[in-house]
Amino acid sequence: MPRPICFMIMPYSTKPTGAPPGTVAPDKVNFDRLWEGALRPAIDKTGYEPVRANEDIGALIINEMIERLAISDLVLADVSIPNGNVYYEVGIRHAAKRRGCIMTAATWSKPLFDIDQMRQIRYPLPAESISDETAAEIIKIVVAAIPVMSAGDSPFYQVFPDYPEYKGYDLARATAFRKSLEELSQFQSEIIAARAGTREECRTRALNLRQRYYAGGPIQKAVAIELLYLLRDCTDWETTLQFIDTLPDELRASPLVKEQGALAKSKSGNHDDAIGALLELIRTSGDTSERRGLLGGRYKRKWSSSKDPADLSRAITEYEAGMKLDLNDYYPSSNLSRLYRTRKRRGDDDKARISAAVTLTACERARVRNSNDEWLNPTLLGAAFDAGDVEKAQELANQVVDDGPAAWKLGTTLDDCKTAANLWEEPRRSDLLNIVAQLEALLARKPATPNPSG
């Protein structure tokens, strides 16, 4: 009698973990060794026929991959590192079959999205290639867990137990869900309208929306996050912190809210507490370019007041880490060029040119992709000055004239452009300062008074 099939989905060959230096995770993991030394033997010991996704050439065709995910008796999915294919395949299996999908991960893993809330088999992966002793420990853990965890319903079937017939689904709940979506759409329209007003109008509307949509207690996560961003951008940091402090515990504990709370603390002057909160967030929820960028910003703020070279170097270190984590995130790299030129260590001039080029490329990419980031234009303008690109800076200055200073947040970014220009040698310095003078004149120009006679 043929044995039941266990289909293993996981990365293959040796892959980087993306873990920051100093953590317990290795830089890379040999997933082929993990499969051969531990997971294959463990699956075999539990009575299943072990099949790995990349072993079957036919499984590379998406239709056949879906078929195997749907009909296999058991699916194991390793989510030790963020892998889009593995996540997608877990989702297919969760919807395709009620039971028999188990996620596995290293003890140091920080899975993305909400899958971290789902049960997983955790095992040690202390080095790039597991030793025989580690393999034996993994086998023991997996063999003990499979019989217990394979019997649990997938999250999809926990919500829709009678799928695909929806026999037991509450129609009243479906109606309430539709109404909730309509209310959310109306709320988002009001958010957009609030942001479109003047600074004072935006503040007034933000405070009004907070009062209308949140008086404490339960709140939809989407509504809470939209309100948080609106208060952050349109009011003041103290108001933002007060709002965060009133949120339910589960929302305050979410990584995104913790990030924004740390930012608000630092903007309010409490840099050390913000740094501590961000370091703890990275330790418990994983590393991202956003978090490293925020850390860099906090050290940059400290250096602005302390003038301690150690704070300047730490700001550079954190911004560098953020840039390397995601070259498309222009925030960390956009801060580096001026800091390198200020520090003036050997090699910093070359690093400044490279980071400015990275920022320009990332910003141009975001423009092509029609990013709605309100800080994209001012970041691009600053990057042109950081790169010492006179032609690009003049081209963008002409766009500022066409679009108006507000669209480029000129009032908040022009000082940075001037600082960057002054860090260059002649004649480039004078060329860039001439462009700054053009922009200063534009900013000083008063809007024309409408003629009432038409």
CSV table of C-alpha atoms in Angstrom, one decimal:
chain,number,residue,atom,x,y,z
A,1,MET,CA,0.0,0.0,0.0
A,2,PRO,CA,1.5,3.4,-1.0
A,3,ARG,CA,2.4,5.8,1.8
A,4,PRO,CA,0.7,9.2,2.1
A,5,ILE,CA,2.5,12.0,0.5
A,6,CYS,CA,4.1,14.9,2.3
A,7,PHE,CA,4.9,17.8,0.0
A,8,MET,CA,7.6,20.1,1.3
A,9,ILE,CA,7.7,23.7,0.1
A,10,MET,CA,10.9,25.6,1.0
A,11,PRO,CA,13.8,27.6,-0.5
A,12,TYR,CA,16.5,25.6,-2.1
A,13,SER,CA,20.3,26.0,-2.3
A,14,THR,CA,22.0,28.5,0.0
A,15,LYS,CA,20.0,31.7,0.7
A,16,PRO,CA,20.8,34.8,2.8
A,17,THR,CA,18.7,35.2,5.9
A,18,GLY,CA,18.7,39.1,5.8
A,19,ALA,CA,19.4,39.1,9.5
A,20,PRO,CA,21.3,42.1,10.9
A,21,PRO,CA,24.9,41.6,12.3
A,22,GLY,CA,25.0,40.7,15.9
A,23,THR,CA,21.8,38.6,16.0
A,24,VAL,CA,21.7,34.8,16.7
A,25,ALA,CA,20.8,34.1,13.0
A,26,PRO,CA,23.5,33.1,10.6
A,27,ASP,CA,24.1,35.2,7.5
A,28,LYS,CA,23.0,32.4,5.2
A,29,VAL,CA,21.2,29.0,5.4
A,30,ASN,CA,22.0,25.9,3.3
A,31,PHE,CA,18.4,24.7,2.7
A,32,ASP,CA,19.5,21.7,0.7
A,33,ARG,CA,21.4,20.5,3.8
A,34,LEU,CA,18.4,21.2,6.0
A,35,TRP,CA,16.3,19.1,3.7
A,36,GLU,CA,18.6,16.2,3.3
A,37,GLY,CA,19.9,16.1,6.9
A,38,ALA,CA,16.8,16.8,8.9
A,39,LEU,CA,13.4,17.4,7.2
A,40,ARG,CA,13.4,14.5,4.8
A,41,PRO,CA,14.4,12.0,7.5
A,42,ALA,CA,11.8,13.4,9.9
A,43,ILE,CA,9.0,13.2,7.3
A,44,ASP,CA,10.0,9.6,6.5
A,45,LYS,CA,10.0,8.7,10.2
A,46,THR,CA,6.4,9.9,10.6
A,47,GLY,CA,5.2,7.5,7.8
A,48,TYR,CA,4.9,9.9,4.9
A,49,GLU,CA,6.7,9.8,1.5
A,50,PRO,CA,8.8,13.0,1.5
A,51,VAL,CA,8.6,15.0,-1.8
A,52,ARG,CA,10.3,18.4,-2.1
A,53,ALA,CA,8.9,21.0,-4.5
A,54,ASN,CA,12.0,21.6,-6.6
A,55,GLU,CA,12.7,17.8,-6.9
A,56,ASP,CA,9.9,17.4,-9.4
A,57,ILE,CA,10.5,19.4,-12.6
A,58,GLY,CA,6.8,19.2,-13.4
A,59,ALA,CA,6.1,21.1,-10.2
A,60,LEU,CA,7.7,24.2,-11.7
A,61,ILE,CA,4.6,24.6,-13.8
A,62,ILE,CA,2.1,26.5,-11.7
A,63,ASN,CA,-0.9,24.4,-12.6
A,64,GLU,CA,1.0,21.3,-11.4
A,65,MET,CA,2.3,23.0,-8.3
A,66,ILE,CA,-1.3,23.9,-7.3
A,67,GLU,CA,-2.4,20.4,-8.0
A,68,ARG,CA,0.3,19.0,-5.7
A,69,LEU,CA,-0.6,21.5,-3.0
A,70,ALA,CA,-4.2,20.5,-3.1
A,71,ILE,CA,-4.0,16.7,-3.2
A,72,SER,CA,-1.0,16.0,-1.0
A,73,ASP,CA,-1.9,14.4,2.3
A,74,LEU,CA,0.4,16.8,4.2
A,75,VAL,CA,2.2,20.0,3.3
A,76,LEU,CA,5.2,21.4,5.2
A,77,ALA,CA,6.2,24.9,4.4
A,78,ASP,CA,9.5,26.4,5.7
A,79,VAL,CA,9.1,30.2,6.4
A,80,SER,CA,12.4,30.8,8.1
A,81,ILE,CA,13.2,33.6,5.6
A,82,PRO,CA,10.7,35.8,3.7
A,83,ASN,CA,10.0,34.0,0.4
A,84,GLY,CA,7.1,35.1,-1.8
A,85,ASN,CA,6.6,31.7,-3.5
A,86,VAL,CA,6.4,29.8,-0.1
A,87,TYR,CA,3.9,32.4,1.3
A,88,TYR,CA,1.7,32.1,-1.9
A,89,GLU,CA,1.8,28.3,-1.7
A,90,VAL,CA,0.8,28.3,1.9
A,91,GLY,CA,-2.2,30.4,1.1
A,92,ILE,CA,-3.3,28.1,-1.7
A,93,ARG,CA,-3.1,25.0,0.6
A,94,HIS,CA,-5.0,26.8,3.4
A,95,ALA,CA,-7.9,27.3,1.0
A,96,ALA,CA,-7.6,24.1,-0.9
A,97,LYS,CA,-7.7,21.6,2.0
A,98,ARG,CA,-9.1,21.7,5.5
A,99,ARG,CA,-6.2,20.1,7.3
A,100,GLY,CA,-2.6,19.0,6.9
A,101,CYS,CA,-0.6,22.2,6.4
A,102,ILE,CA,2.2,22.9,8.8
A,103,MET,CA,4.6,25.8,8.8
A,104,THR,CA,8.2,25.3,10.0
A,105,ALA,CA,10.7,28.0,10.9
A,106,ALA,CA,14.0,28.6,12.6
A,107,THR,CA,13.8,29.8,16.2
A,108,TRP,CA,15.3,33.2,15.1
A,109,SER,CA,12.9,33.7,12.2
A,110,LYS,CA,10.7,36.8,12.0
A,111,PRO,CA,8.0,35.9,9.4
A,112,LEU,CA,6.3,38.6,7.6
A,113,PHE,CA,2.6,39.5,7.7
A,114,ASP,CA,0.2,37.9,10.0
A,115,ILE,CA,1.5,34.3,9.6
A,116,ASP,CA,3.6,34.9,12.7
A,117,GLN,CA,0.3,34.5,14.6
A,118,MET,CA,-0.2,31.0,13.2
A,119,ARG,CA,1.2,27.9,14.9
A,120,GLN,CA,4.6,26.7,13.6
A,121,ILE,CA,7.2,24.1,14.3
A,122,ARG,CA,10.2,26.0,15.5
A,123,TYR,CA,13.7,24.4,15.4
A,124,PRO,CA,17.3,25.6,15.9
A,125,LEU,CA,19.3,26.7,12.8
A,126,PRO,CA,22.4,28.2,14.4
A,127,ALA,CA,24.7,28.0,11.4
A,128,GLU,CA,24.7,28.1,7.6
A,129,SER,CA,25.0,24.3,7.4
A,130,ILE,CA,23.5,22.3,10.2
A,131,SER,CA,25.6,19.8,12.0
A,132,ASP,CA,24.7,16.2,12.6
A,133,GLU,CA,23.8,17.1,16.2
A,134,THR,CA,21.5,19.9,15.1
A,135,ALA,CA,19.9,17.7,12.4
A,136,ALA,CA,19.1,15.1,15.1
A,137,GLU,CA,17.5,17.7,17.3
A,138,ILE,CA,15.4,19.0,14.3
A,139,ILE,CA,14.3,15.5,13.5
A,140,LYS,CA,13.2,14.9,17.0
A,141,ILE,CA,11.2,18.1,17.1
A,142,VAL,CA,9.5,17.6,13.8
A,143,VAL,CA,8.6,14.0,14.4
A,144,ALA,CA,6.9,14.9,17.6
A,145,ALA,CA,5.0,17.8,16.2
A,146,ILE,CA,3.6,16.4,12.9
A,147,PRO,CA,1.0,14.1,14.3
A,148,VAL,CA,-0.4,16.8,16.6
A,149,MET,CA,-0.3,19.8,14.3
A,150,SER,CA,-1.5,18.1,11.1
A,151,ALA,CA,-5.0,17.6,12.6
A,152,GLY,CA,-5.7,21.3,13.0
A,153,ASP,CA,-8.0,23.2,10.7
A,154,SER,CA,-6.5,25.8,8.4
A,155,PRO,CA,-7.3,29.5,9.3
A,156,PHE,CA,-9.5,29.6,6.2
A,157,TYR,CA,-11.7,26.7,7.3
A,158,GLN,CA,-11.9,28.1,10.8
A,159,VAL,CA,-13.7,31.1,9.3
A,160,PHE,CA,-15.6,29.2,6.6
A,161,PRO,CA,-16.2,25.7,8.1
A,162,ASP,CA,-18.6,24.6,5.3
A,163,TYR,CA,-16.7,26.0,2.4
A,164,PRO,CA,-17.4,26.0,-0.5
A,165,GLU,CA,-21.1,25.9,0.3
A,166,TYR,CA,-21.1,28.5,3.1
A,167,LYS,CA,-23.9,26.5,4.8
A,168,GLY,CA,-23.2,27.8,8.3
A,169,TYR,CA,-22.1,31.3,7.3
A,170,ASP,CA,-24.1,34.1,9.1
A,171,LEU,CA,-25.8,36.2,6.4
A,172,ALA,CA,-26.3,39.0,9.0
A,173,ARG,CA,-22.5,39.1,9.4
A,174,ALA,CA,-22.0,39.4,5.7
A,175,THR,CA,-24.5,42.4,5.6
A,176,ALA,CA,-22.6,44.0,8.5
A,177,PHE,CA,-19.3,43.4,6.7
A,178,ARG,CA,-20.6,45.1,3.6
A,179,LYS,CA,-21.8,48.1,5.7
A,180,SER,CA,-18.4,48.3,7.4
A,181,LEU,CA,-16.7,48.5,4.0
A,182,GLU,CA,-19.0,51.3,2.9
A,183,GLU,CA,-18.3,53.2,6.1
A,184,LEU,CA,-14.5,52.6,5.7
A,185,SER,CA,-14.7,54.0,2.1
A,186,GLN,CA,-16.5,57.1,3.4
A,187,PHE,CA,-13.9,57.5,6.1
A,188,GLN,CA,-11.0,57.3,3.6
A,189,SER,CA,-12.7,59.9,1.4
A,190,GLU,CA,-12.7,62.3,4.5
A,191,ILE,CA,-9.1,61.5,5.1
A,192,ILE,CA,-8.2,62.5,1.6
A,193,ALA,CA,-10.2,65.7,1.9
A,194,ALA,CA,-8.5,66.6,5.1
A,195,ARG,CA,-5.1,66.3,3.6
A,196,ALA,CA,-6.0,68.5,0.7
A,197,GLY,CA,-6.6,71.5,2.8
A,198,THR,CA,-4.2,74.2,4.2
A,199,ARG,CA,-2.1,73.3,7.2
A,200,GLU,CA,-4.6,74.8,9.6
A,201,GLU,CA,-7.6,73.2,7.8
A,202,CYS,CA,-5.8,69.8,7.9
A,203,ARG,CA,-5.2,70.1,11.6
A,204,THR,CA,-8.8,71.1,12.3
A,205,ARG,CA,-10.2,68.3,10.2
A,206,ALA,CA,-7.8,65.7,11.7
A,207,LEU,CA,-8.9,66.6,15.2
A,208,ASN,CA,-12.5,66.4,14.1
A,209,LEU,CA,-12.1,63.0,12.5
A,210,ARG,CA,-10.3,61.7,15.6
A,211,GLN,CA,-13.2,62.8,17.8
A,212,ARG,CA,-15.9,61.4,15.4
A,213,TYR,CA,-14.3,58.0,14.8
A,214,TYR,CA,-12.5,57.2,18.0
A,215,ALA,CA,-13.7,57.8,21.5
A,216,GLY,CA,-11.7,54.9,23.1
A,217,GLY,CA,-12.3,51.2,23.1
A,218,PRO,CA,-12.4,48.8,20.0
A,219,ILE,CA,-11.5,50.3,16.6
A,220,GLN,CA,-10.9,48.9,13.2
A,221,LYS,CA,-7.2,48.6,12.6
A,222,ALA,CA,-7.4,50.3,9.2
A,223,VAL,CA,-9.2,53.3,10.8
A,224,ALA,CA,-6.7,53.5,13.7
A,225,ILE,CA,-3.7,53.5,11.3
A,226,GLU,CA,-5.3,56.1,9.0
A,227,LEU,CA,-6.0,58.4,12.0
A,228,LEU,CA,-2.5,57.9,13.3
A,229,TYR,CA,-0.9,58.9,10.1
A,230,LEU,CA,-3.3,61.9,9.7
A,231,LEU,CA,-2.6,63.1,13.2
A,232,ARG,CA,1.2,62.6,12.7
A,233,ASP,CA,1.2,64.7,9.5
A,234,CYS,CA,-1.4,67.4,10.4
A,235,THR,CA,-1.1,68.0,14.1
A,236,ASP,CA,1.8,67.8,16.5
A,237,TRP,CA,3.8,65.0,18.1
A,238,GLU,CA,2.2,65.3,21.5
A,239,THR,CA,-1.2,64.9,20.0
A,240,THR,CA,0.0,61.9,18.1
A,241,LEU,CA,1.5,60.3,21.2
A,242,GLN,CA,-1.7,60.9,23.2
A,243,PHE,CA,-3.7,59.1,20.4
A,244,ILE,CA,-1.3,56.1,20.5
A,245,ASP,CA,-1.6,55.9,24.3
A,246,THR,CA,-5.4,55.6,24.0
A,247,LEU,CA,-5.4,52.7,21.5
A,248,PRO,CA,-6.3,49.1,22.6
A,249,ASP,CA,-3.4,47.0,23.8
A,250,GLU,CA,-3.2,44.8,20.7
A,251,LEU,CA,-2.9,47.8,18.4
A,252,ARG,CA,-0.3,49.5,20.6
A,253,ALA,CA,1.7,46.3,20.5
A,254,SER,CA,1.7,46.2,16.7
A,255,PRO,CA,5.1,46.9,15.0
A,256,LEU,CA,3.8,49.7,12.9
A,257,VAL,CA,2.3,51.6,15.8
A,258,LYS,CA,5.5,51.0,17.8
A,259,GLU,CA,7.5,52.5,15.0
A,260,GLN,CA,5.4,55.6,14.9
A,261,GLY,CA,5.4,55.9,18.7
A,262,ALA,CA,9.2,55.8,18.7
A,263,LEU,CA,9.3,58.5,16.0
A,264,ALA,CA,6.8,60.7,17.9
A,265,LYS,CA,8.9,60.3,21.1
A,266,SER,CA,12.1,61.4,19.3
A,267,LYS,CA,10.4,64.3,17.6
A,268,SER,CA,9.2,65.4,21.1
A,269,GLY,CA,12.8,65.4,22.2
A,270,ASN,CA,13.1,62.0,23.9
A,271,HIS,CA,15.7,60.5,21.6
A,272,ASP,CA,17.1,57.8,23.9
A,273,ASP,CA,13.7,56.3,24.7
A,274,ALA,CA,12.9,56.3,21.0
A,275,ILE,CA,16.2,54.5,20.2
A,276,GLY,CA,15.6,51.9,22.9
A,277,ALA,CA,12.0,51.3,21.5
A,278,LEU,CA,13.3,50.9,18.0
A,279,LEU,CA,16.1,48.5,18.9
A,280,GLU,CA,13.6,46.4,20.9
A,281,LEU,CA,11.2,46.4,17.9
A,282,ILE,CA,14.0,45.1,15.6
A,283,ARG,CA,14.9,42.4,18.1
A,284,THR,CA,11.4,41.2,18.6
A,285,SER,CA,9.8,41.8,15.2
A,286,GLY,CA,12.6,41.8,12.7
A,287,ASP,CA,14.7,44.3,10.7
A,288,THR,CA,13.4,46.6,8.0
A,289,SER,CA,14.8,49.6,6.1
A,290,GLU,CA,12.1,51.7,7.7
A,291,ARG,CA,13.2,50.8,11.2
A,292,ARG,CA,16.9,51.3,10.5
A,293,GLY,CA,16.1,54.6,8.8
A,294,LEU,CA,14.1,55.8,11.9
A,295,LEU,CA,17.1,54.8,14.1
A,296,GLY,CA,19.4,56.7,11.9
A,297,GLY,CA,17.1,59.7,12.2
A,298,ARG,CA,17.1,59.6,16.0
A,299,TYR,CA,20.9,59.5,16.1
A,300,LYS,CA,21.1,62.3,13.6
A,301,ARG,CA,18.8,64.4,15.9
A,302,LYS,CA,21.0,63.6,18.9
A,303,TRP,CA,24.1,64.6,16.9
A,304,SER,CA,22.5,67.9,15.9
A,305,SER,CA,22.3,69.0,19.5
A,306,SER,CA,25.3,67.1,21.0
A,307,LYS,CA,27.8,67.4,18.1
A,308,ASP,CA,29.2,64.2,19.5
A,309,PRO,CA,31.1,62.4,16.6
A,310,ALA,CA,29.9,59.1,17.9
A,311,ASP,CA,26.3,60.1,17.4
A,312,LEU,CA,27.1,61.2,13.8
A,313,SER,CA,28.8,57.9,13.0
A,314,ARG,CA,26.0,55.8,14.6
A,315,ALA,CA,23.5,57.8,12.4
A,316,ILE,CA,25.5,56.8,9.3
A,317,THR,CA,25.8,53.2,10.4
A,318,GLU,CA,22.0,52.9,10.8
A,319,TYR,CA,21.2,54.7,7.6
A,320,GLU,CA,23.7,52.4,5.8
A,321,ALA,CA,22.0,49.3,7.2
A,322,GLY,CA,18.6,50.7,6.0
A,323,MET,CA,19.9,51.4,2.5
A,324,LYS,CA,21.3,47.9,2.2
A,325,LEU,CA,18.1,46.3,3.4
A,326,ASP,CA,16.1,47.9,0.6
A,327,LEU,CA,17.7,50.0,-2.2
A,328,ASN,CA,14.2,51.1,-3.4
A,329,ASP,CA,13.5,52.8,0.0
A,330,TYR,CA,15.0,56.2,-0.6
A,331,TYR,CA,14.6,57.5,2.9
A,332,PRO,CA,17.7,55.9,4.5
A,333,SER,CA,20.0,56.7,1.6
A,334,SER,CA,18.7,60.3,1.2
A,335,ASN,CA,20.2,61.2,4.6
A,336,LEU,CA,23.7,59.7,4.0
A,337,SER,CA,25.4,62.0,1.5
A,338,ARG,CA,25.4,65.1,3.7
A,339,LEU,CA,26.4,63.1,6.8
A,340,TYR,CA,29.4,61.5,4.9
A,341,ARG,CA,30.5,64.9,3.7
A,342,THR,CA,30.2,66.3,7.2
A,343,ARG,CA,32.1,63.5,8.8
A,344,LYS,CA,34.9,63.7,6.2
A,345,ARG,CA,36.6,60.4,6.9
A,346,ARG,CA,38.8,58.8,4.3
A,347,GLY,CA,36.5,57.3,1.6
A,348,ASP,CA,33.4,59.3,2.7
A,349,ASP,CA,33.4,61.4,-0.4
A,350,ASP,CA,33.1,58.3,-2.6
A,351,LYS,CA,30.4,56.9,-0.3
A,352,ALA,CA,28.5,60.2,-0.5
A,353,ARG,CA,28.4,60.1,-4.3
A,354,ILE,CA,27.2,56.5,-4.2
A,355,SER,CA,24.4,57.1,-1.7
A,356,ALA,CA,23.2,60.2,-3.6
A,357,ALA,CA,23.1,58.1,-6.8
A,358,VAL,CA,21.2,55.4,-5.0
A,359,THR,CA,18.7,58.0,-3.8
A,360,LEU,CA,18.2,59.5,-7.3
A,361,THR,CA,17.7,56.1,-8.9
A,362,ALA,CA,15.2,55.0,-6.2
A,363,CYS,CA,13.2,58.3,-6.4
A,364,GLU,CA,13.1,58.2,-10.2
A,365,ARG,CA,11.9,54.6,-10.0
A,366,ALA,CA,9.1,55.6,-7.6
A,367,ARG,CA,8.1,58.4,-9.9
A,368,VAL,CA,7.8,56.0,-12.9
A,369,ARG,CA,5.6,53.8,-10.7
A,370,ASN,CA,3.4,56.8,-9.8
A,371,SER,CA,4.1,56.7,-6.1
A,372,ASN,CA,1.8,58.8,-4.0
A,373,ASP,CA,4.4,59.6,-1.3
A,374,GLU,CA,4.2,63.3,-0.6
A,375,TRP,CA,7.9,63.4,0.3
A,376,LEU,CA,9.1,61.9,-3.0
A,377,ASN,CA,9.5,65.2,-4.9
A,378,PRO,CA,11.4,67.0,-2.0
A,379,THR,CA,13.6,63.9,-1.5
A,380,LEU,CA,14.4,63.9,-5.3
A,381,LEU,CA,15.3,67.6,-5.2
A,382,GLY,CA,17.6,67.2,-2.2
A,383,ALA,CA,19.3,64.1,-3.9
A,384,ALA,CA,20.1,66.2,-6.9
A,385,PHE,CA,22.0,68.7,-4.7
A,386,ASP,CA,23.6,65.9,-2.7
A,387,ALA,CA,24.8,64.4,-6.0
A,388,GLY,CA,26.2,67.7,-7.2
A,389,ASP,CA,24.2,67.3,-10.4
A,390,VAL,CA,23.7,70.9,-11.5
A,391,GLU,CA,21.8,69.9,-14.6
A,392,LYS,CA,19.3,67.8,-12.7
A,393,ALA,CA,18.9,70.3,-9.9
A,394,GLN,CA,18.0,73.0,-12.5
A,395,GLU,CA,15.6,70.7,-14.3
A,396,LEU,CA,13.8,70.0,-11.0
A,397,ALA,CA,13.9,73.7,-10.0
A,398,ASN,CA,12.0,74.4,-13.2
A,399,GLN,CA,9.4,71.8,-12.2
A,400,VAL,CA,9.0,73.5,-8.9
A,401,VAL,CA,8.2,76.7,-10.7
A,402,ASP,CA,5.6,74.9,-12.8
A,403,ASP,CA,4.1,72.9,-9.9
A,404,GLY,CA,4.4,75.5,-7.1
A,405,PRO,CA,6.5,75.4,-4.0
A,406,ALA,CA,3.9,73.5,-1.9
A,407,ALA,CA,4.0,70.5,-4.2
A,408,TRP,CA,7.7,70.2,-3.4
A,409,LYS,CA,7.5,71.1,0.3
A,410,LEU,CA,10.0,73.8,-0.5
A,411,GLY,CA,9.7,75.6,2.8
A,412,THR,CA,11.0,72.5,4.6
A,413,THR,CA,13.5,71.2,2.1
A,414,LEU,CA,15.3,74.3,0.8
A,415,ASP,CA,17.7,74.6,3.8
A,416,ASP,CA,18.9,71.0,3.2
A,417,CYS,CA,19.5,71.9,-0.5
A,418,LYS,CA,21.5,74.9,0.6
A,419,THR,CA,23.5,72.8,3.1
A,420,ALA,CA,24.3,70.3,0.4
A,421,ALA,CA,25.3,73.0,-2.1
A,422,ASN,CA,27.8,74.5,0.4
A,423,LEU,CA,29.5,71.1,0.9
A,424,TRP,CA,30.7,71.1,-2.7
A,425,GLU,CA,33.9,72.8,-4.1
A,426,GLU,CA,33.9,75.6,-6.6
A,427,PRO,CA,32.6,76.1,-9.3
A,428,ARG,CA,29.9,73.6,-8.5
A,429,ARG,CA,29.1,75.2,-5.2
A,430,SER,CA,28.2,78.6,-6.9
A,431,ASP,CA,26.2,76.9,-9.7
A,432,LEU,CA,24.1,75.0,-7.1
A,433,LEU,CA,23.7,78.1,-4.9
A,434,ASN,CA,22.4,80.1,-7.9
A,435,ILE,CA,19.6,77.5,-8.1
A,436,VAL,CA,19.0,77.8,-4.4
A,437,ALA,CA,18.6,81.5,-4.9
A,438,GLN,CA,16.1,80.9,-7.7
A,439,LEU,CA,14.1,78.7,-5.3
A,440,GLU,CA,14.4,81.2,-2.4
A,441,ALA,CA,13.0,83.9,-4.7
A,442,LEU,CA,10.1,81.7,-5.7
A,443,LEU,CA,9.3,80.9,-2.1
A,444,ALA,CA,9.4,84.6,-1.1
A,445,ARG,CA,7.0,85.5,-3.9
A,446,LYS,CA,3.5,86.3,-2.7
A,447,PRO,CA,0.6,84.7,-4.5
A,448,ALA,CA,-1.0,87.1,-7.0
A,449,THR,CA,-4.2,88.8,-5.6
A,450,PRO,CA,-7.2,87.8,-7.8
A,451,ASN,CA,-8.7,90.6,-9.8
A,452,PRO,CA,-12.4,91.0,-8.6
A,453,SER,CA,-13.3,92.5,-12.0
A,454,GLY,CA,-12.1,89.4,-13.8
